[in-house]
Short mmCIF file of C-alpha atoms and ligand atoms in Angstrom, two decimals:
data_model
loop_
_atom_site.label_atom_id
_atom_site.label_comp_id
_atom_site.label_asym_id
_atom_site.label_seq_id
_atom_site.Cartn_x
_atom_site.Cartn_y
_atom_site.Cartn_z
CA MET C 1 -18.92 20.68 19.24
CA SER C 2 -18.86 21.32 15.63
CA ALA C 3 -20.50 19.46 12.79
CA ALA C 4 -17.93 16.77 12.14
CA GLU C 5 -16.43 16.96 15.54
CA VAL C 6 -17.51 13.38 16.96
CA ALA C 7 -17.71 11.72 20.30
CA ASN C 8 -15.30 8.85 20.46
CA LYS C 9 -13.95 5.66 22.00
CA ARG C 10 -10.61 3.96 21.26
CA ALA C 11 -8.27 1.38 22.71
CA VAL C 12 -5.16 2.83 24.42
CA VAL C 13 -1.84 0.80 25.14
CA GLU C 14 -0.86 2.89 28.42
CA LYS C 15 2.13 0.86 29.13
CA ARG C 16 3.94 -1.58 26.99
CA GLY C 17 4.93 -4.94 28.12
CA THR C 18 3.97 -8.67 27.79
CA LYS C 19 0.27 -9.74 27.90
CA GLU C 20 0.61 -10.18 31.78
CA THR C 21 2.47 -6.70 32.41
CA ALA C 22 1.00 -4.55 29.65
CA VAL C 23 -1.68 -1.97 30.53
CA VAL C 24 -4.42 -1.52 27.81
CA SER C 25 -7.60 0.40 28.31
CA THR C 26 -10.25 2.28 26.54
CA SER C 27 -10.65 5.98 26.38
CA SER C 28 -13.51 8.41 25.62
CA ASP C 29 -12.69 11.55 23.66
CA THR C 30 -13.57 13.53 20.59
CA VAL C 31 -12.23 13.23 17.24
CA PRO C 32 -11.88 16.84 15.57
CA PRO C 33 -13.05 17.78 12.13
CA PRO C 34 -10.70 16.26 9.52
CA PRO C 35 -7.79 18.56 8.72
CA PRO C 36 -7.06 19.65 5.25
CA GLY C 37 -6.16 16.42 2.97
CA HIS C 38 -7.64 14.18 5.48
CA ILE C 39 -10.99 12.09 5.28
CA GLN C 40 -13.07 11.25 8.42
CA VAL C 41 -14.04 7.49 8.64
CA LYS C 42 -16.22 5.91 11.08
CA VAL C 43 -14.58 2.56 11.70
CA GLY C 44 -16.63 -0.63 11.30
CA ALA C 45 -13.94 -3.02 12.07
CA ALA C 46 -10.16 -2.85 12.86
CA GLY C 47 -7.56 -5.68 12.63
CA ILE C 48 -5.36 -6.66 15.53
CA ALA C 49 -2.40 -8.35 14.08
CA PHE C 50 0.80 -10.19 15.39
CA ALA C 51 2.56 -6.86 14.63
CA ASP C 52 0.12 -5.05 17.31
CA CYS C 53 1.73 -7.65 19.78
CA LEU C 54 5.33 -6.77 18.89
CA GLN C 55 4.32 -3.03 19.16
CA ARG C 56 2.72 -3.74 22.73
CA CYS C 57 5.92 -5.55 23.44
CA GLY C 58 8.07 -2.80 22.36
CA LEU C 59 9.78 -4.80 19.66
CA TYR C 60 8.31 -3.22 16.65
CA PRO C 61 10.71 -0.56 15.14
CA GLY C 62 9.35 2.97 14.62
CA SER C 63 6.04 2.56 16.74
CA PRO C 64 4.94 5.59 18.78
CA PRO C 65 5.65 5.92 22.33
CA GLU C 66 2.72 5.29 25.07
CA PRO C 67 0.07 6.14 25.27
CA TYR C 68 -0.98 5.02 21.83
CA THR C 69 -4.06 3.28 20.01
CA PRO C 70 -3.08 0.08 18.37
CA GLY C 71 -4.79 -1.34 15.28
CA TYR C 72 -3.04 -2.28 12.12
CA ASP C 73 -5.69 -1.77 9.66
CA ALA C 74 -9.42 -0.79 9.36
CA CYS C 75 -12.37 -0.71 7.23
CA GLY C 76 -15.18 1.83 7.52
CA THR C 77 -17.30 4.70 5.99
CA VAL C 78 -16.28 8.06 5.18
CA THR C 79 -18.42 10.56 7.17
CA ALA C 80 -16.69 13.97 6.44
CA LEU C 81 -13.96 15.39 4.20
CA GLY C 82 -11.20 17.83 5.01
CA GLU C 83 -10.41 20.98 2.90
CA GLY C 84 -8.89 20.06 -0.53
CA VAL C 85 -9.91 16.32 -0.55
CA GLU C 86 -10.69 15.04 -3.98
CA GLY C 87 -11.92 11.64 -5.05
CA TYR C 88 -13.90 10.70 -2.04
CA THR C 89 -17.35 11.50 -0.94
CA VAL C 90 -19.21 10.91 2.29
CA GLY C 91 -20.59 7.51 2.27
CA ASP C 92 -17.71 5.86 0.55
CA ARG C 93 -16.65 2.52 1.93
CA VAL C 94 -12.73 2.48 2.58
CA ALA C 95 -10.14 0.07 3.78
CA MET C 96 -6.64 1.38 5.26
CA LEU C 97 -3.51 0.36 6.41
CA CYS C 98 -2.81 2.32 9.48
CA VAL C 99 -0.13 0.42 11.41
CA TRP C 100 -1.42 1.83 14.57
CA GLY C 101 -4.28 3.78 15.44
CA ALA C 102 -7.15 1.93 13.86
CA ALA C 103 -8.78 0.66 17.28
CA SER C 104 -10.91 3.86 17.29
CA GLN C 105 -14.53 4.25 16.60
CA HIS C 106 -13.53 7.37 14.45
CA LEU C 107 -10.45 8.64 13.13
CA ASN C 108 -8.90 11.37 10.53
CA PHE C 109 -7.01 9.60 7.89
CA PRO C 110 -4.67 11.46 5.41
CA VAL C 111 -5.35 10.77 1.92
CA GLY C 112 -2.74 12.88 0.09
CA ALA C 113 0.98 12.32 -0.40
CA PRO C 114 2.41 9.73 1.78
CA SER C 115 3.69 11.27 5.28
CA LYS C 116 7.46 11.52 5.45
CA PRO C 117 8.96 9.90 7.32
CA HIS C 118 6.36 7.15 7.36
CA GLY C 119 4.95 7.02 10.65
CA SER C 120 6.64 9.43 13.32
CA LYS C 121 5.64 10.05 17.01
CA SER C 122 2.91 12.49 15.92
CA GLN C 123 1.95 11.28 12.50
CA PRO C 124 0.77 7.95 11.86
CA PHE C 125 1.13 5.93 8.56
CA GLY C 126 -1.19 7.30 5.87
CA GLY C 127 -1.72 8.80 2.38
CA ALA C 128 -3.10 7.77 -0.73
CA SER C 129 -1.17 4.48 -1.03
CA HIS C 130 -2.61 3.40 2.28
CA ILE C 131 -6.09 3.58 1.58
CA ALA C 132 -8.72 2.14 -1.15
CA LYS C 133 -12.17 2.20 -1.55
CA VAL C 134 -13.80 -1.12 -1.00
CA PRO C 135 -15.06 -2.25 -4.47
CA SER C 136 -18.81 -2.86 -4.95
CA SER C 137 -18.20 -6.51 -5.58
CA LEU C 138 -17.65 -6.72 -1.71
CA LYS C 139 -20.84 -5.14 -0.85
CA GLY C 140 -22.01 -8.64 0.65
CA SER C 141 -19.05 -8.93 3.00
CA GLY C 142 -19.04 -7.24 6.46
CA ASP C 143 -16.48 -4.60 7.59
CA GLY C 144 -14.69 -7.59 9.62
CA GLU C 145 -14.23 -9.70 6.41
CA VAL C 146 -12.92 -6.78 4.39
CA VAL C 147 -10.44 -5.69 6.91
CA SER C 148 -8.72 -9.15 6.75
CA LEU C 149 -7.77 -8.10 3.27
CA VAL C 150 -5.65 -5.31 3.99
CA LEU C 151 -2.92 -6.65 5.94
CA ASN C 152 -3.31 -10.38 5.69
CA TYR C 153 -4.10 -11.03 2.19
CA VAL C 154 -1.90 -8.34 0.86
CA THR C 155 1.04 -9.69 2.66
CA ALA C 156 -0.04 -13.34 1.53
CA TYR C 157 -0.44 -12.26 -1.89
CA GLN C 158 2.90 -10.62 -2.04
CA MET C 159 4.55 -13.52 -0.62
CA LEU C 160 2.96 -16.04 -2.89
CA HIS C 161 2.85 -14.34 -6.33
CA ARG C 162 5.59 -11.72 -6.21
CA VAL C 163 8.20 -13.14 -4.15
CA GLY C 164 7.60 -16.85 -4.53
CA ASN C 165 6.63 -16.49 -8.21
CA ILE C 166 3.60 -18.79 -7.82
CA PRO C 167 1.52 -18.11 -10.86
CA ARG C 168 -2.20 -16.96 -10.10
CA SER C 169 -3.44 -19.89 -12.00
CA CYS C 170 -1.48 -23.33 -11.85
CA THR C 171 -4.03 -25.67 -12.40
CA ASP C 172 -2.23 -27.19 -15.58
CA SER C 173 -0.38 -30.34 -13.70
CA SER C 174 2.84 -29.55 -15.46
CA GLU C 175 2.78 -26.16 -13.84
CA ARG C 176 1.39 -27.05 -10.53
CA LYS C 177 3.31 -25.75 -7.77
CA THR C 178 3.57 -26.98 -4.13
CA VAL C 179 3.88 -24.44 -1.31
CA LEU C 180 5.12 -25.03 2.18
CA VAL C 181 3.24 -22.61 4.73
CA HIS C 182 4.75 -22.53 8.19
CA GLY C 183 2.29 -20.97 10.69
CA ALA C 184 -0.69 -21.95 8.45
CA ALA C 185 -3.26 -21.33 11.33
CA GLY C 186 -2.31 -17.63 11.55
CA GLY C 187 -3.86 -14.66 9.73
CA VAL C 188 -1.42 -14.49 7.10
CA GLY C 189 -0.99 -18.21 6.93
CA THR C 190 -4.73 -18.75 6.50
CA ALA C 191 -4.91 -16.34 3.52
CA VAL C 192 -1.89 -18.11 1.91
CA LEU C 193 -3.77 -21.30 2.04
CA GLU C 194 -6.62 -19.70 0.41
CA LEU C 195 -4.79 -18.05 -2.13
CA CYS C 196 -3.30 -21.29 -3.15
CA LYS C 197 -6.22 -22.85 -3.40
CA ALA C 198 -7.62 -20.14 -5.81
CA ALA C 199 -4.38 -20.50 -7.78
CA GLY C 200 -4.75 -24.27 -7.87
CA ALA C 201 -1.21 -24.88 -5.99
CA ARG C 202 -0.88 -27.76 -3.72
CA CYS C 203 -0.35 -26.62 -0.03
CA ILE C 204 1.24 -28.12 2.86
CA GLY C 205 0.76 -26.40 6.21
CA THR C 206 2.29 -26.51 9.65
CA CYS C 207 0.69 -25.68 12.94
CA SER C 208 1.16 -26.13 16.47
CA GLY C 209 -0.86 -29.39 17.95
N1 LIG U 301 4.39 -7.08 5.45
C1 LIG U 301 5.08 -7.84 6.45
O1 LIG U 301 6.26 -7.87 6.63
C2 LIG U 301 4.04 -8.59 7.45
C3 LIG U 301 2.71 -8.49 7.20
C4 LIG U 301 1.97 -9.29 8.33
C5 LIG U 301 2.61 -10.26 8.90
N2 LIG U 301 3.93 -10.45 9.14
C6 LIG U 301 4.51 -11.25 9.90
O2 LIG U 301 4.10 -12.48 9.51
C7 LIG U 301 4.11 -13.41 10.83
C8 LIG U 301 2.56 -14.11 10.89
O3 LIG U 301 1.67 -12.79 11.16
P1 LIG U 301 0.25 -13.13 11.51
O4 LIG U 301 -0.47 -11.71 11.53
O5 LIG U 301 -0.40 -14.32 10.69
O6 LIG U 301 0.29 -13.84 13.21
P2 LIG U 301 -0.66 -14.72 13.74
O7 LIG U 301 -2.32 -14.65 13.15
O8 LIG U 301 -0.48 -14.42 15.13
O9 LIG U 301 -0.13 -16.21 13.39
C9 LIG U 301 0.99 -16.67 13.62
C10 LIG U 301 1.23 -18.27 13.63
O10 LIG U 301 2.62 -18.49 13.78
C11 LIG U 301 2.74 -19.71 14.65
N3 LIG U 301 3.93 -19.60 15.85
C12 LIG U 301 3.99 -18.86 16.60
N4 LIG U 301 5.07 -19.00 17.43
C13 LIG U 301 5.72 -19.93 16.67
C14 LIG U 301 6.85 -20.71 17.00
N5 LIG U 301 7.65 -20.38 17.97
N6 LIG U 301 7.14 -21.66 16.00
C15 LIG U 301 6.41 -21.96 14.87
N7 LIG U 301 5.08 -21.14 14.81
C16 LIG U 301 5.00 -20.23 15.49
C17 LIG U 301 1.24 -19.92 15.23
O11 LIG U 301 1.04 -21.14 14.98
P3 LIG U 301 -0.01 -22.14 15.89
O12 LIG U 301 -1.43 -21.43 15.49
O13 LIG U 301 -0.01 -23.09 15.08
O14 LIG U 301 0.40 -22.32 17.26
C18 LIG U 301 0.63 -18.67 14.76
O15 LIG U 301 -0.69 -19.43 14.15
C19 LIG U 301 4.45 -12.41 11.87
O16 LIG U 301 5.91 -12.90 11.88
C20 LIG U 301 4.27 -11.08 11.34
O17 LIG U 301 4.99 -10.16 12.07
C21 LIG U 301 4.79 -9.60 8.10
#
């Protein structure tokens, strides 16, 4: 085993199906040293999103064939650098949008130009636009907290502020907006509620009894 090849455990969707019929297991293997243009990351936390359920059911376009490792996003620490990687050092804390493959103890993630086409059978999503260094202002937050920012909060932010045009600060009563959030108890819904609160918007949420 070379220096950067590491023993690994990961989740595997062996057979797609409903929560009753799908076969999901854990697998032990090794992760090879990062190829050129990749960093190796020790994953501290991986997100499981509604989109993972859709992938497991076979309802998510472009997802890989079985067997595959699920996990939409991850936060962890850089443990090795592939040839040609610039801008990262071992020990950096990073957060990544993986779309699948995050539910693994270690992974190699491309940090160069985005893979084209985005996500194929052999090449997961990745590239410089799908990874960010975790700012030092979040050093008090665990990897599980940080990973929620990647999919849920970025989606919520875009819906609220870019699509919905809700100002980031609308505490002035003349500008105060009211936002109706369906699915308010879910991952994205919870993020929308918190961003509304931060912006000073009035929020109404719906959820099941
Ligand atoms: N960039 C993107 O396009 C993007 C990114 C992220 C998520 N999404 C989408 O956003 C949605 C929410 O994702 P999420 O990760 O927040 O999911 P989640 O955590 O599973 O939450 C989904 C919420 O939807 C509610 N719900 C489920 N079935 C419902 C139904 N038939 N009628 C009304 N409400 C229902 C549930 O409410 P109760 O708890 O009250 O039962 C649940 O809390 C999903 O459709 C997901 O695919 C899109």
